Coordinates of C-alpha atoms and ligand atoms in Angstrom, one line a residue:
M1 CA 223.6 -105.8 -144.7
D2 CA 220.2 -106.5 -143.1
T3 CA 218.0 -103.6 -142.1
A4 CA 218.4 -104.3 -138.3
T5 CA 222.1 -103.6 -138.5
T6 CA 221.6 -100.5 -140.6
T7 CA 219.1 -98.9 -138.1
T8 CA 221.3 -99.5 -135.1
N9 CA 223.9 -97.1 -136.6
L10 CA 221.2 -94.5 -137.0
T11 CA 219.5 -92.3 -134.5
D12 CA 216.6 -89.8 -134.8
G13 CA 215.6 -86.3 -133.8
M14 CA 213.8 -87.5 -130.6
H15 CA 216.8 -89.4 -129.3
I16 CA 219.2 -86.5 -130.1
L17 CA 216.9 -84.1 -128.3
A18 CA 217.0 -86.2 -125.2
D19 CA 220.8 -86.5 -125.4
A20 CA 221.2 -82.7 -125.9
L21 CA 218.9 -81.9 -122.9
L22 CA 220.7 -84.4 -120.6
K23 CA 224.1 -83.2 -121.7
N24 CA 223.0 -79.8 -120.2
G25 CA 221.6 -81.2 -117.0
I26 CA 218.0 -80.8 -118.0
N27 CA 216.5 -83.9 -116.5
K28 CA 212.9 -82.9 -116.1
M29 CA 210.1 -82.2 -118.6
Y30 CA 206.6 -81.1 -117.9
G31 CA 203.9 -81.3 -120.5
V32 CA 200.9 -82.7 -122.3
I33 CA 201.7 -85.0 -125.1
G34 CA 200.1 -86.1 -128.4
I35 CA 201.0 -85.8 -132.1
P36 CA 203.9 -85.3 -132.9
V37 CA 205.6 -85.2 -129.5
T38 CA 204.4 -88.4 -127.8
D39 CA 207.8 -90.1 -128.3
V40 CA 209.7 -87.0 -127.3
A41 CA 208.4 -87.7 -123.8
R42 CA 208.5 -91.5 -124.0
I43 CA 212.1 -91.6 -125.3
G44 CA 213.1 -88.9 -122.8
Q45 CA 211.7 -90.9 -120.0
G46 CA 213.5 -94.0 -121.2
D47 CA 216.7 -92.0 -121.2
G48 CA 216.3 -90.7 -117.7
I49 CA 214.4 -87.4 -118.1
R50 CA 211.7 -87.3 -115.5
Y51 CA 208.4 -86.6 -117.3
I52 CA 205.5 -85.0 -115.4
G53 CA 202.3 -85.2 -117.5
F54 CA 199.6 -82.6 -116.9
R55 CA 195.9 -82.1 -117.8
H56 CA 196.4 -78.7 -119.4
E57 CA 199.5 -77.1 -121.0
A58 CA 199.2 -73.9 -119.1
D59 CA 199.8 -75.8 -115.8
A60 CA 202.7 -77.7 -117.3
G61 CA 204.2 -74.3 -118.3
N62 CA 203.7 -72.8 -114.9
A63 CA 205.4 -75.9 -113.3
A64 CA 208.4 -75.4 -115.6
A65 CA 208.5 -71.6 -114.8
A66 CA 208.4 -72.5 -111.0
E67 CA 211.4 -74.8 -111.5
G68 CA 213.1 -71.9 -113.3
F69 CA 212.5 -69.5 -110.4
L70 CA 213.5 -72.1 -107.7
T71 CA 216.7 -73.3 -109.4
G72 CA 217.8 -70.4 -111.7
K73 CA 218.1 -73.0 -114.5
P74 CA 215.4 -73.2 -117.2
G75 CA 212.4 -75.4 -116.5
L76 CA 211.2 -77.3 -119.7
F77 CA 207.8 -78.1 -120.9
V78 CA 206.4 -79.7 -124.0
T79 CA 203.2 -79.3 -125.9
V80 CA 201.5 -80.6 -129.1
S81 CA 201.0 -78.4 -132.1
A82 CA 198.5 -75.5 -132.6
P83 CA 195.9 -75.8 -129.8
G84 CA 198.2 -77.2 -127.1
Y85 CA 200.9 -74.8 -128.3
L86 CA 198.5 -71.8 -127.9
N87 CA 197.6 -73.0 -124.3
G88 CA 201.3 -72.9 -123.6
L89 CA 201.8 -69.3 -124.7
A90 CA 200.1 -67.8 -121.7
P91 CA 202.6 -69.3 -119.2
L92 CA 205.5 -68.7 -121.6
K93 CA 204.6 -65.0 -121.6
A94 CA 204.0 -64.9 -117.9
A95 CA 207.4 -66.5 -117.3
T96 CA 208.9 -63.8 -119.5
V97 CA 207.2 -61.0 -117.7
N98 CA 208.2 -62.5 -114.3
G99 CA 211.8 -63.0 -115.6
F100 CA 211.7 -66.8 -114.9
P101 CA 214.0 -69.0 -117.1
C102 CA 211.8 -71.4 -118.9
I103 CA 211.8 -73.3 -122.3
M104 CA 208.6 -74.3 -124.2
M105 CA 209.0 -76.9 -126.9
S106 CA 206.1 -77.6 -129.2
G107 CA 205.7 -80.1 -132.0
S108 CA 204.6 -78.5 -135.2
S109 CA 203.0 -79.6 -138.4
T110 CA 204.4 -80.0 -141.9
R111 CA 206.1 -76.8 -142.9
N112 CA 205.3 -76.7 -146.6
I113 CA 201.6 -77.4 -146.0
V114 CA 201.4 -74.8 -143.3
D115 CA 203.3 -72.2 -145.3
M116 CA 201.1 -72.8 -148.4
G117 CA 198.0 -72.5 -146.2
E118 CA 196.7 -75.9 -147.4
G119 CA 195.1 -76.7 -144.1
D120 CA 197.3 -79.2 -142.3
Y121 CA 196.2 -81.1 -139.1
E122 CA 196.9 -78.6 -136.3
G123 CA 198.6 -76.4 -138.8
L124 CA 199.8 -73.0 -137.5
D125 CA 202.8 -70.8 -138.1
Q126 CA 204.0 -71.4 -134.6
L127 CA 207.4 -69.8 -134.7
N128 CA 206.1 -66.5 -135.8
Y129 CA 203.1 -66.5 -133.5
A130 CA 205.5 -67.2 -130.5
K131 CA 207.9 -64.3 -131.1
P132 CA 206.0 -61.5 -129.2
F133 CA 205.3 -64.0 -126.3
C134 CA 208.9 -64.8 -125.3
K135 CA 212.4 -63.6 -125.0
A136 CA 213.6 -65.7 -128.0
A137 CA 212.2 -68.2 -130.4
Y138 CA 213.9 -70.7 -132.6
R139 CA 212.9 -73.5 -135.0
I140 CA 215.1 -76.5 -135.3
D141 CA 214.7 -77.7 -138.9
R142 CA 217.4 -80.4 -139.1
P143 CA 218.5 -83.0 -136.6
E144 CA 222.1 -81.6 -137.0
D145 CA 220.9 -78.4 -135.3
I146 CA 219.2 -79.9 -132.2
A147 CA 222.2 -79.5 -129.9
L148 CA 222.7 -75.9 -131.1
G149 CA 219.0 -75.1 -130.7
V150 CA 219.0 -76.5 -127.1
A151 CA 222.1 -74.5 -126.3
R152 CA 220.7 -71.3 -127.7
A153 CA 217.5 -71.8 -125.8
I154 CA 219.3 -72.4 -122.5
R155 CA 221.5 -69.4 -122.9
A156 CA 218.7 -67.1 -123.9
A157 CA 216.5 -68.3 -121.1
S158 CA 219.2 -68.0 -118.4
S159 CA 221.4 -65.0 -119.2
G160 CA 220.7 -61.3 -118.5
R161 CA 217.1 -60.9 -117.4
P162 CA 215.9 -64.5 -117.6
G163 CA 212.7 -65.3 -119.5
G164 CA 210.8 -67.7 -121.7
V165 CA 212.2 -69.2 -124.9
Y166 CA 210.2 -71.1 -127.5
L167 CA 211.7 -74.0 -129.5
D168 CA 209.7 -75.2 -132.5
L169 CA 210.1 -78.9 -133.3
P170 CA 208.6 -79.9 -136.7
G171 CA 207.4 -83.5 -136.7
E172 CA 209.5 -84.3 -139.8
M173 CA 212.6 -83.1 -138.0
L174 CA 211.8 -85.2 -134.9
G175 CA 211.5 -88.3 -137.1
A176 CA 214.5 -87.5 -139.3
T177 CA 217.5 -89.8 -139.0
M178 CA 221.2 -89.3 -138.6
D179 CA 224.3 -91.4 -138.2
Q180 CA 224.7 -92.0 -134.4
A181 CA 228.3 -91.1 -134.3
A182 CA 227.8 -87.9 -136.3
A183 CA 224.9 -87.0 -134.0
D184 CA 227.0 -87.6 -130.9
A185 CA 229.6 -85.2 -132.3
T186 CA 227.0 -82.4 -132.4
L187 CA 226.4 -82.5 -128.7
F188 CA 227.9 -80.0 -126.3
E189 CA 227.4 -78.5 -122.9
V190 CA 226.7 -74.7 -122.7
V191 CA 229.7 -73.0 -120.9
D192 CA 228.6 -70.5 -118.3
P193 CA 225.0 -70.0 -119.4
K194 CA 224.4 -67.2 -116.9
P195 CA 227.7 -65.2 -116.8
A196 CA 228.3 -62.8 -113.9
M197 CA 227.8 -59.2 -115.1
I198 CA 230.0 -57.0 -112.9
P199 CA 228.8 -53.4 -112.4
A200 CA 231.1 -50.4 -112.7
Q201 CA 232.8 -49.4 -109.4
A202 CA 231.8 -45.8 -109.9
S203 CA 228.1 -46.9 -109.9
I204 CA 228.7 -48.6 -106.5
D205 CA 230.5 -45.6 -105.0
R206 CA 227.7 -43.3 -106.2
A207 CA 225.1 -45.4 -104.5
L208 CA 226.9 -45.7 -101.2
D209 CA 227.5 -42.0 -101.0
L210 CA 223.7 -41.5 -101.4
L211 CA 222.9 -44.1 -98.7
A212 CA 225.6 -42.8 -96.3
N213 CA 223.9 -39.3 -96.4
A214 CA 220.3 -40.6 -96.2
K215 CA 218.2 -39.7 -93.2
Q216 CA 215.5 -42.3 -93.9
P217 CA 217.0 -45.0 -96.1
L218 CA 215.1 -48.1 -97.2
V219 CA 216.0 -51.3 -99.0
Y220 CA 213.4 -52.8 -101.3
I221 CA 214.0 -56.4 -102.2
G222 CA 212.4 -57.9 -105.2
K223 CA 212.1 -61.3 -106.8
G224 CA 215.2 -60.5 -108.9
A225 CA 217.3 -60.9 -105.7
A226 CA 215.6 -64.2 -105.1
L227 CA 216.3 -65.3 -108.7
A228 CA 219.9 -64.2 -108.3
Q229 CA 220.3 -66.3 -105.1
A230 CA 221.8 -63.3 -103.4
E231 CA 220.4 -64.1 -99.9
D232 CA 223.8 -64.2 -98.2
E233 CA 224.9 -60.8 -99.6
V234 CA 221.5 -59.2 -98.9
N235 CA 221.3 -60.5 -95.3
A236 CA 224.9 -59.2 -94.7
F237 CA 224.1 -55.8 -96.1
I238 CA 221.0 -55.3 -94.0
E239 CA 222.8 -56.6 -90.9
Q240 CA 225.8 -54.2 -91.4
T241 CA 223.9 -51.1 -92.3
G242 CA 220.8 -51.6 -90.1
I243 CA 218.6 -50.2 -92.9
P244 CA 214.9 -51.1 -92.7
Y245 CA 213.7 -53.1 -95.6
L246 CA 210.6 -54.2 -97.5
A247 CA 210.3 -57.4 -99.4
M248 CA 208.1 -57.9 -102.5
S249 CA 206.0 -61.0 -102.3
M250 CA 208.3 -63.5 -103.9
A251 CA 211.3 -62.0 -102.2
K252 CA 209.8 -62.8 -98.8
G253 CA 212.0 -65.2 -96.9
L254 CA 215.2 -64.0 -98.5
I255 CA 215.7 -62.4 -95.1
P256 CA 213.5 -64.4 -92.6
D257 CA 210.3 -62.4 -92.2
D258 CA 210.7 -62.1 -88.5
N259 CA 213.8 -59.9 -88.8
P260 CA 213.3 -56.7 -86.7
L261 CA 214.2 -54.5 -89.7
N262 CA 211.3 -55.9 -91.8
S263 CA 208.9 -53.0 -92.2
G264 CA 206.2 -55.0 -94.0
S265 CA 203.7 -54.3 -91.2
C266 CA 204.1 -50.5 -91.8
R267 CA 204.7 -50.6 -95.5
G268 CA 202.8 -47.4 -96.3
A269 CA 204.6 -45.3 -93.7
T270 CA 207.9 -46.7 -94.7
M271 CA 207.4 -45.8 -98.4
R272 CA 206.0 -42.4 -97.6
G273 CA 209.0 -41.7 -95.3
A274 CA 212.0 -43.1 -97.2
D275 CA 214.3 -40.4 -98.7
V276 CA 216.7 -42.9 -100.4
V277 CA 215.6 -46.3 -101.6
L278 CA 217.8 -49.1 -102.8
L279 CA 215.9 -51.3 -105.2
I280 CA 217.5 -54.8 -105.4
G281 CA 215.8 -56.7 -108.3
A282 CA 212.5 -54.9 -108.0
R283 CA 210.9 -53.0 -110.9
L284 CA 209.1 -49.6 -110.4
N285 CA 206.0 -51.0 -112.1
W286 CA 202.4 -50.9 -111.0
M287 CA 203.1 -52.8 -107.9
L288 CA 205.3 -50.0 -106.6
N289 CA 203.1 -47.2 -108.0
F290 CA 205.8 -46.5 -110.6
G291 CA 207.9 -44.8 -107.9
I292 CA 205.7 -41.7 -108.0
G293 CA 202.6 -40.2 -106.4
K294 CA 201.1 -40.3 -102.9
A295 CA 202.6 -43.7 -102.0
W296 CA 206.1 -42.2 -102.0
N297 CA 208.0 -39.4 -100.3
P298 CA 207.9 -36.6 -103.0
D299 CA 211.7 -36.1 -102.6
V300 CA 212.6 -39.8 -102.7
K301 CA 215.8 -40.7 -104.6
F302 CA 216.2 -44.2 -106.1
I303 CA 219.2 -46.4 -106.4
Q304 CA 218.4 -49.4 -108.6
I305 CA 220.3 -52.6 -109.1
D306 CA 219.2 -54.4 -112.3
I307 CA 220.8 -56.7 -114.9
D308 CA 218.8 -55.0 -117.6
P309 CA 220.0 -51.5 -118.5
T310 CA 216.8 -50.6 -120.2
E311 CA 214.9 -51.1 -116.9
I312 CA 216.6 -48.0 -115.5
D313 CA 214.4 -44.8 -115.7
N314 CA 211.5 -47.1 -116.6
S315 CA 208.9 -44.8 -115.0
R316 CA 211.0 -42.0 -113.4
Q317 CA 214.5 -40.9 -112.9
I318 CA 216.9 -43.3 -111.2
V319 CA 219.7 -41.1 -109.7
A320 CA 222.1 -44.0 -109.0
P321 CA 221.7 -46.9 -111.4
I322 CA 223.8 -50.1 -110.8
V323 CA 223.7 -52.2 -113.9
G324 CA 224.9 -55.7 -113.3
D325 CA 224.0 -58.9 -111.6
I326 CA 222.7 -58.7 -108.1
K327 CA 225.2 -61.1 -106.5
S328 CA 228.2 -59.2 -107.9
A329 CA 226.6 -55.8 -107.2
M330 CA 225.8 -56.7 -103.6
G331 CA 229.3 -58.1 -103.1
L332 CA 230.8 -54.8 -104.3
L333 CA 228.4 -52.8 -102.1
L334 CA 229.5 -54.9 -99.1
E335 CA 233.1 -54.4 -100.0
G336 CA 232.5 -50.6 -100.4
L337 CA 231.1 -50.3 -96.9
K338 CA 234.6 -50.5 -95.6
K339 CA 235.5 -47.3 -97.4
I340 CA 232.1 -45.6 -97.3
P341 CA 230.3 -46.8 -94.1
V342 CA 226.5 -46.7 -94.0
K343 CA 224.4 -46.8 -90.9
A344 CA 220.6 -46.2 -90.8
P345 CA 219.8 -43.2 -88.4
Q346 CA 218.3 -44.6 -85.2
A347 CA 215.5 -42.0 -85.1
W348 CA 214.1 -43.4 -88.4
V349 CA 214.3 -47.0 -87.2
D350 CA 212.6 -46.1 -83.9
S351 CA 209.8 -44.2 -85.6
L352 CA 209.0 -47.3 -87.8
N353 CA 209.1 -49.6 -84.8
E354 CA 206.4 -47.4 -83.2
A355 CA 204.3 -47.6 -86.3
K356 CA 204.7 -51.3 -86.5
K357 CA 203.6 -51.9 -82.9
V358 CA 200.3 -50.1 -83.5
N359 CA 199.6 -52.1 -86.8
V360 CA 200.6 -55.4 -85.4
A361 CA 198.2 -55.1 -82.5
K362 CA 195.4 -54.0 -84.8
F363 CA 196.1 -57.0 -87.1
A364 CA 196.3 -59.5 -84.3
T365 CA 192.7 -58.9 -83.2
R366 CA 191.6 -60.0 -86.7
T367 CA 193.9 -63.0 -87.2
E368 CA 193.3 -64.3 -83.7
A369 CA 189.5 -63.9 -83.8
D370 CA 187.3 -66.9 -83.2
T371 CA 184.5 -65.8 -85.5
V372 CA 182.6 -68.4 -87.6
P373 CA 182.0 -68.4 -90.5
M374 CA 185.7 -67.6 -90.8
T375 CA 187.1 -64.5 -92.6
H376 CA 190.3 -64.6 -94.7
Y377 CA 192.0 -63.2 -91.6
N378 CA 191.4 -65.8 -89.0
A379 CA 191.6 -68.7 -91.4
L380 CA 195.0 -67.4 -92.5
G381 CA 195.9 -66.7 -88.9
A382 CA 195.5 -70.5 -88.4
V383 CA 197.6 -71.2 -91.5
K384 CA 200.4 -68.9 -90.2
K385 CA 200.7 -70.9 -87.0
V386 CA 201.2 -74.1 -88.9
M387 CA 203.6 -72.6 -91.4
D388 CA 205.7 -71.1 -88.5
M389 CA 206.1 -74.7 -87.3
N390 CA 207.1 -75.9 -90.8
P391 CA 209.6 -73.3 -92.3
D392 CA 210.8 -75.8 -95.0
V393 CA 207.4 -76.0 -96.5
Y394 CA 206.9 -74.1 -99.8
L395 CA 203.9 -71.8 -100.1
V396 CA 202.0 -71.2 -103.3
N397 CA 199.4 -68.5 -103.2
E398 CA 196.8 -67.1 -105.6
G399 CA 193.5 -65.2 -105.5
A400 CA 192.5 -61.7 -104.7
N401 CA 192.0 -61.3 -101.0
T402 CA 193.4 -64.8 -100.5
L403 CA 196.6 -63.5 -102.1
D404 CA 196.8 -60.0 -100.5
D405 CA 195.9 -61.2 -97.0
C406 CA 198.1 -64.3 -97.1
R407 CA 201.1 -62.2 -98.2
D408 CA 200.6 -60.0 -95.2
I409 CA 199.8 -62.6 -92.6
V410 CA 201.9 -65.8 -93.3
N411 CA 205.6 -65.4 -92.7
I412 CA 208.2 -67.0 -94.9
Y413 CA 211.6 -67.8 -93.4
K414 CA 213.6 -69.2 -96.3
P415 CA 214.6 -67.8 -99.7
R416 CA 212.4 -68.8 -102.7
H417 CA 209.8 -70.4 -100.6
R418 CA 206.8 -68.4 -101.8
L419 CA 205.4 -68.4 -105.4
D420 CA 202.4 -66.4 -106.4
C421 CA 200.5 -64.5 -109.1
G422 CA 203.6 -62.5 -109.9
T423 CA 204.1 -59.4 -112.0
W424 CA 200.9 -59.8 -114.0
G425 CA 198.7 -60.8 -111.0
V426 CA 197.6 -64.0 -112.9
M427 CA 195.0 -66.4 -111.6
G428 CA 195.3 -70.1 -112.5
V429 CA 199.0 -70.4 -111.9
G430 CA 198.7 -72.1 -108.5
T431 CA 198.4 -75.8 -109.1
G432 CA 201.1 -75.7 -111.8
Y433 CA 203.5 -73.8 -109.4
A434 CA 202.7 -76.2 -106.6
I435 CA 203.4 -79.3 -108.7
G436 CA 206.6 -77.7 -110.1
A437 CA 207.8 -76.8 -106.6
A438 CA 207.1 -80.3 -105.2
V439 CA 208.8 -82.0 -108.1
T440 CA 211.8 -79.7 -108.1
T441 CA 212.5 -79.6 -104.4
G442 CA 211.0 -82.9 -103.1
E443 CA 209.6 -80.8 -100.2
S444 CA 206.0 -80.4 -99.1
V445 CA 204.0 -77.5 -100.5
V446 CA 200.9 -75.7 -99.2
S447 CA 199.0 -74.3 -102.1
I448 CA 196.5 -71.6 -101.1
H449 CA 193.9 -70.6 -103.7
G450 CA 190.8 -68.5 -103.8
D451 CA 187.8 -70.5 -105.0
S452 CA 187.8 -68.6 -108.2
A453 CA 191.5 -69.0 -108.9
F454 CA 191.3 -72.7 -108.2
G455 CA 188.7 -73.1 -110.9
F456 CA 191.2 -72.4 -113.7
D457 CA 193.5 -75.3 -112.9
G458 CA 191.9 -77.4 -110.2
M459 CA 191.9 -80.5 -112.5
E460 CA 195.6 -80.8 -111.7
V461 CA 194.8 -82.4 -108.3
E462 CA 194.7 -85.6 -110.4
T463 CA 198.3 -84.9 -111.5
A464 CA 199.3 -84.4 -107.8
C465 CA 197.6 -87.7 -106.9
R466 CA 199.1 -89.6 -109.9
Y467 CA 202.6 -88.6 -108.9
N468 CA 201.8 -88.9 -105.2
L469 CA 203.2 -85.4 -104.4
P470 CA 203.2 -83.9 -100.9
I471 CA 200.9 -81.0 -101.7
V472 CA 198.2 -79.7 -99.5
F473 CA 195.8 -77.6 -101.6
M474 CA 193.6 -75.1 -99.7
V475 CA 190.6 -73.6 -101.4
F476 CA 189.4 -70.5 -99.6
N477 CA 185.7 -70.8 -100.4
N478 CA 183.6 -67.7 -100.1
G479 CA 181.4 -68.6 -103.0
G480 CA 182.6 -66.1 -105.6
I481 CA 185.0 -64.0 -107.5
Y482 CA 186.1 -61.6 -104.7
R483 CA 183.2 -62.7 -102.5
G484 CA 179.9 -64.6 -102.7
D485 CA 177.2 -62.0 -101.9
F486 CA 176.9 -59.9 -105.0
E487 CA 173.5 -59.7 -106.7
N488 CA 172.4 -59.8 -110.3
I489 CA 171.5 -56.2 -111.1
G490 CA 169.3 -57.2 -114.0
T491 CA 166.0 -59.1 -113.9
D492 CA 166.7 -62.6 -115.3
G493 CA 167.4 -64.2 -112.0
D494 CA 170.7 -65.8 -112.9
P495 CA 173.6 -65.7 -110.5
S496 CA 175.6 -62.5 -110.6
P497 CA 178.8 -62.5 -112.8
L498 CA 180.8 -62.8 -109.6
T499 CA 178.9 -65.6 -108.0
L500 CA 180.3 -69.2 -107.6
M501 CA 178.9 -72.0 -105.5
A502 CA 179.5 -71.4 -101.8
S503 CA 178.1 -74.8 -101.1
A504 CA 180.8 -76.5 -103.3
R505 CA 182.8 -79.2 -101.6
Y506 CA 186.2 -78.9 -103.4
D507 CA 187.6 -81.5 -101.0
K508 CA 185.5 -84.1 -102.8
M509 CA 187.4 -83.5 -106.0
I510 CA 190.7 -84.9 -104.6
E511 CA 188.9 -87.8 -103.1
A512 CA 187.9 -88.9 -106.6
F513 CA 191.6 -89.5 -107.3
G514 CA 192.5 -91.1 -104.0
G515 CA 193.7 -88.0 -102.2
V516 CA 192.5 -86.9 -98.7
G517 CA 189.8 -84.3 -98.5
Y518 CA 189.0 -82.1 -95.5
N519 CA 186.3 -79.6 -94.9
A520 CA 187.3 -76.9 -92.4
T521 CA 184.8 -74.5 -90.8
T522 CA 186.7 -73.1 -87.8
P523 CA 190.3 -71.8 -87.3
A524 CA 191.0 -74.7 -84.9
E525 CA 190.0 -77.1 -87.7
V526 CA 192.2 -75.3 -90.2
E527 CA 195.1 -75.6 -87.9
Q528 CA 194.5 -79.3 -87.0
M529 CA 193.7 -80.4 -90.6
L530 CA 196.7 -78.6 -92.1
T531 CA 199.0 -80.0 -89.5
E532 CA 197.7 -83.5 -90.1
A533 CA 197.8 -83.2 -93.9
L534 CA 201.4 -81.9 -93.9
A535 CA 202.5 -84.7 -91.6
A536 CA 201.1 -87.3 -94.0
K537 CA 203.2 -86.0 -96.9
K538 CA 200.5 -87.0 -99.4
P539 CA 198.1 -85.1 -101.7
A540 CA 195.3 -83.5 -99.7
L541 CA 192.8 -80.7 -100.3
I542 CA 191.2 -78.6 -97.5
N543 CA 187.9 -76.8 -98.4
V544 CA 188.2 -73.8 -96.2
V545 CA 184.7 -72.5 -95.7
I546 CA 184.8 -68.7 -95.2
D547 CA 182.0 -66.1 -95.0
I548 CA 180.4 -65.2 -98.4
H549 CA 180.6 -61.6 -97.1
T550 CA 184.4 -61.7 -96.5
G551 CA 186.7 -60.0 -98.9
K552 CA 186.9 -56.8 -100.8
E553 CA 186.1 -56.5 -104.5
S554 CA 189.4 -56.8 -106.4
G555 CA 191.3 -57.2 -103.1
H556 CA 193.9 -54.3 -102.6
I557 CA 193.6 -53.1 -106.2
G558 CA 190.0 -52.2 -106.6
N559 CA 191.2 -48.8 -107.8
L560 CA 192.1 -50.4 -111.1
N561 CA 188.4 -50.9 -112.0
P562 CA 186.7 -48.2 -114.1
V563 CA 183.9 -46.4 -112.3
P564 CA 180.5 -46.5 -114.1
V565 CA 178.7 -43.1 -114.3
K566 CA 175.2 -44.4 -114.8
G567 CA 173.0 -47.3 -113.8
P568 CA 172.0 -50.0 -113.3
L569 CA 174.7 -49.9 -110.7
A570 CA 175.6 -52.8 -108.4
P571 CA 174.1 -52.7 -105.0
K572 CA 176.5 -52.6 -102.1
P573 CA 177.1 -56.1 -100.7
T574 CA 175.3 -56.7 -97.5
A575 CA 178.1 -57.3 -95.0
Ligands
LIG1 P1 209.2 -57.8 -107.9 O1 207.9 -58.2 -108.6 O2 209.5 -58.7 -106.8 O3 209.3 -56.4 -107.6 P2 210.4 -57.7 -110.5 O4 210.1 -58.9 -111.3 O5 209.5 -56.5 -110.8 O6 210.4 -58.1 -109.0 O7 211.9 -57.2 -110.7 C1 212.9 -58.1 -110.8 C2 214.0 -57.5 -111.5 O8 215.2 -58.2 -111.2 C3 213.9 -57.4 -113.1 O9 213.9 -56.1 -113.5 C4 215.1 -58.2 -113.6 O10 215.7 -57.7 -114.7 C5 216.0 -58.2 -112.4 N1 216.9 -59.4 -112.3 C6 216.6 -60.7 -112.4 N2 217.7 -61.4 -112.2 C7 218.7 -60.6 -111.9 C8 220.1 -60.8 -111.6 N3 220.6 -62.0 -111.5 N4 220.8 -59.7 -111.4 C9 220.3 -58.4 -111.5 N5 219.0 -58.2 -111.8 C10 218.2 -59.3 -112.0
LIG2 MG1 186.3 -66.3 -103.7

């Protein structure tokens, strides 16, 4: 037998991996390649897996996490060994903290050399380093185990509270051979990777009894409800009960933001007033003041729907836990309304409507203002107008004030159409999320970054141009972290630690790669340029020039900074 005939009956780890992924409907891979995973991407591409190559692993990881959030199925990214792998751990952990299904695969160096500490090329004990950074971690040591490893990764990432999974792929395993027919026999498709988890009827009845007797009920919708794709059930529940609701930032659009029961414009009053709160896939973490303190009614009672039983009583007592998946739980709650009707008292709804009127009028004077240089408010007021005309467009948002103000000003009308800094409040997720959203959905994306946030991952504009993605990046440029007018409180004359270049023309960056750059200095220009850029459906970047004096230090969470007791102290900014 000649060698050619022999090898045609053989396959290798890289081919089996592509087969196992495709068998499970994973047909996209984000990443940065090199030794030993170059052919993982090349072979995958040859077999029909769309490969999107990035400039930094963290951005590839964020793109995969975005796909996980948008589809409910794990997004996949690939990195090289040690340094590339370490860059991937931050998005892997962020995806896990956010509860987004996501799989990171990294090539790894020769086991026996790594384990003996002999100093291999990019040698690192990757499997063990990964464990605290994800929901589950596996190493596939033999080509026979590839299908099993892929299956375990898919199930761990998707089921229960979704999260990040790490798959370690030693170079020797990727190159190991196996008889083609024997390899084919290992392949299988995961059955029901995300099984329904039906809550107990008693927990449903207990919750409805509480809501039926509430004087000032509130529904708080979190990104868990978005992940669960429970928009039909959530909309029906609000419609039938008339309960005012608040949406966490990535739950915006699950119910269109212009719904009259949306109490976002009087969030504080709603939280301080509510006596019974139904949490639908929202954790009582820092973003909700742990459910305690001045932000809440001291007598508030919580009902919480969550798939993870250990989330209940996380930071305070939950009097009516509903443990199960949100779609099933909401279905049972709707069914239960026939037996235990719930209607929000009109006096509560009316009082919130009064509070909203006052706040909306106050806000409008800021978002409609013609002041130049622009503030976050009037620049975002212009963005809102364009987004109102384009409800299918996805919005990605990161920054401090750029995040806080955009969340409040720009409405979202469709489920899972807003991606942002998430549970950790991370900067540098935006361009990865934007690329992931554009690739996953084929729709246009507006990606709004503070100038500081954009600095972490701005190089990915090249990726957006290389794949000709319909993304409009907007850099809100006030020349600094938080704002551009802080002063050095020492004597060396360097810029302050918060200062960036207000004169920077971020629009020139995308022009270097063939995209379209814009420089906007007025609200009218923002509106016109964003409209034009979206219509073109091509990569574009708008440098949005805003006042160096606009924006609060640390946005809405300045209270998290420690307060110094002695000097030298920072002078108050001048605005
Ligand atoms: P937000 O930041 O919007 O408040 P969180 O990430 O804090 O949202 O909370 C989301 C919660 O939703 C998590 O506790 C997670 O366990 C839960 N969750 C995610 N998917 C589901 C699901 N399908 N069914 C029930 N709970 C879910
Ligand atoms: Mg800034």
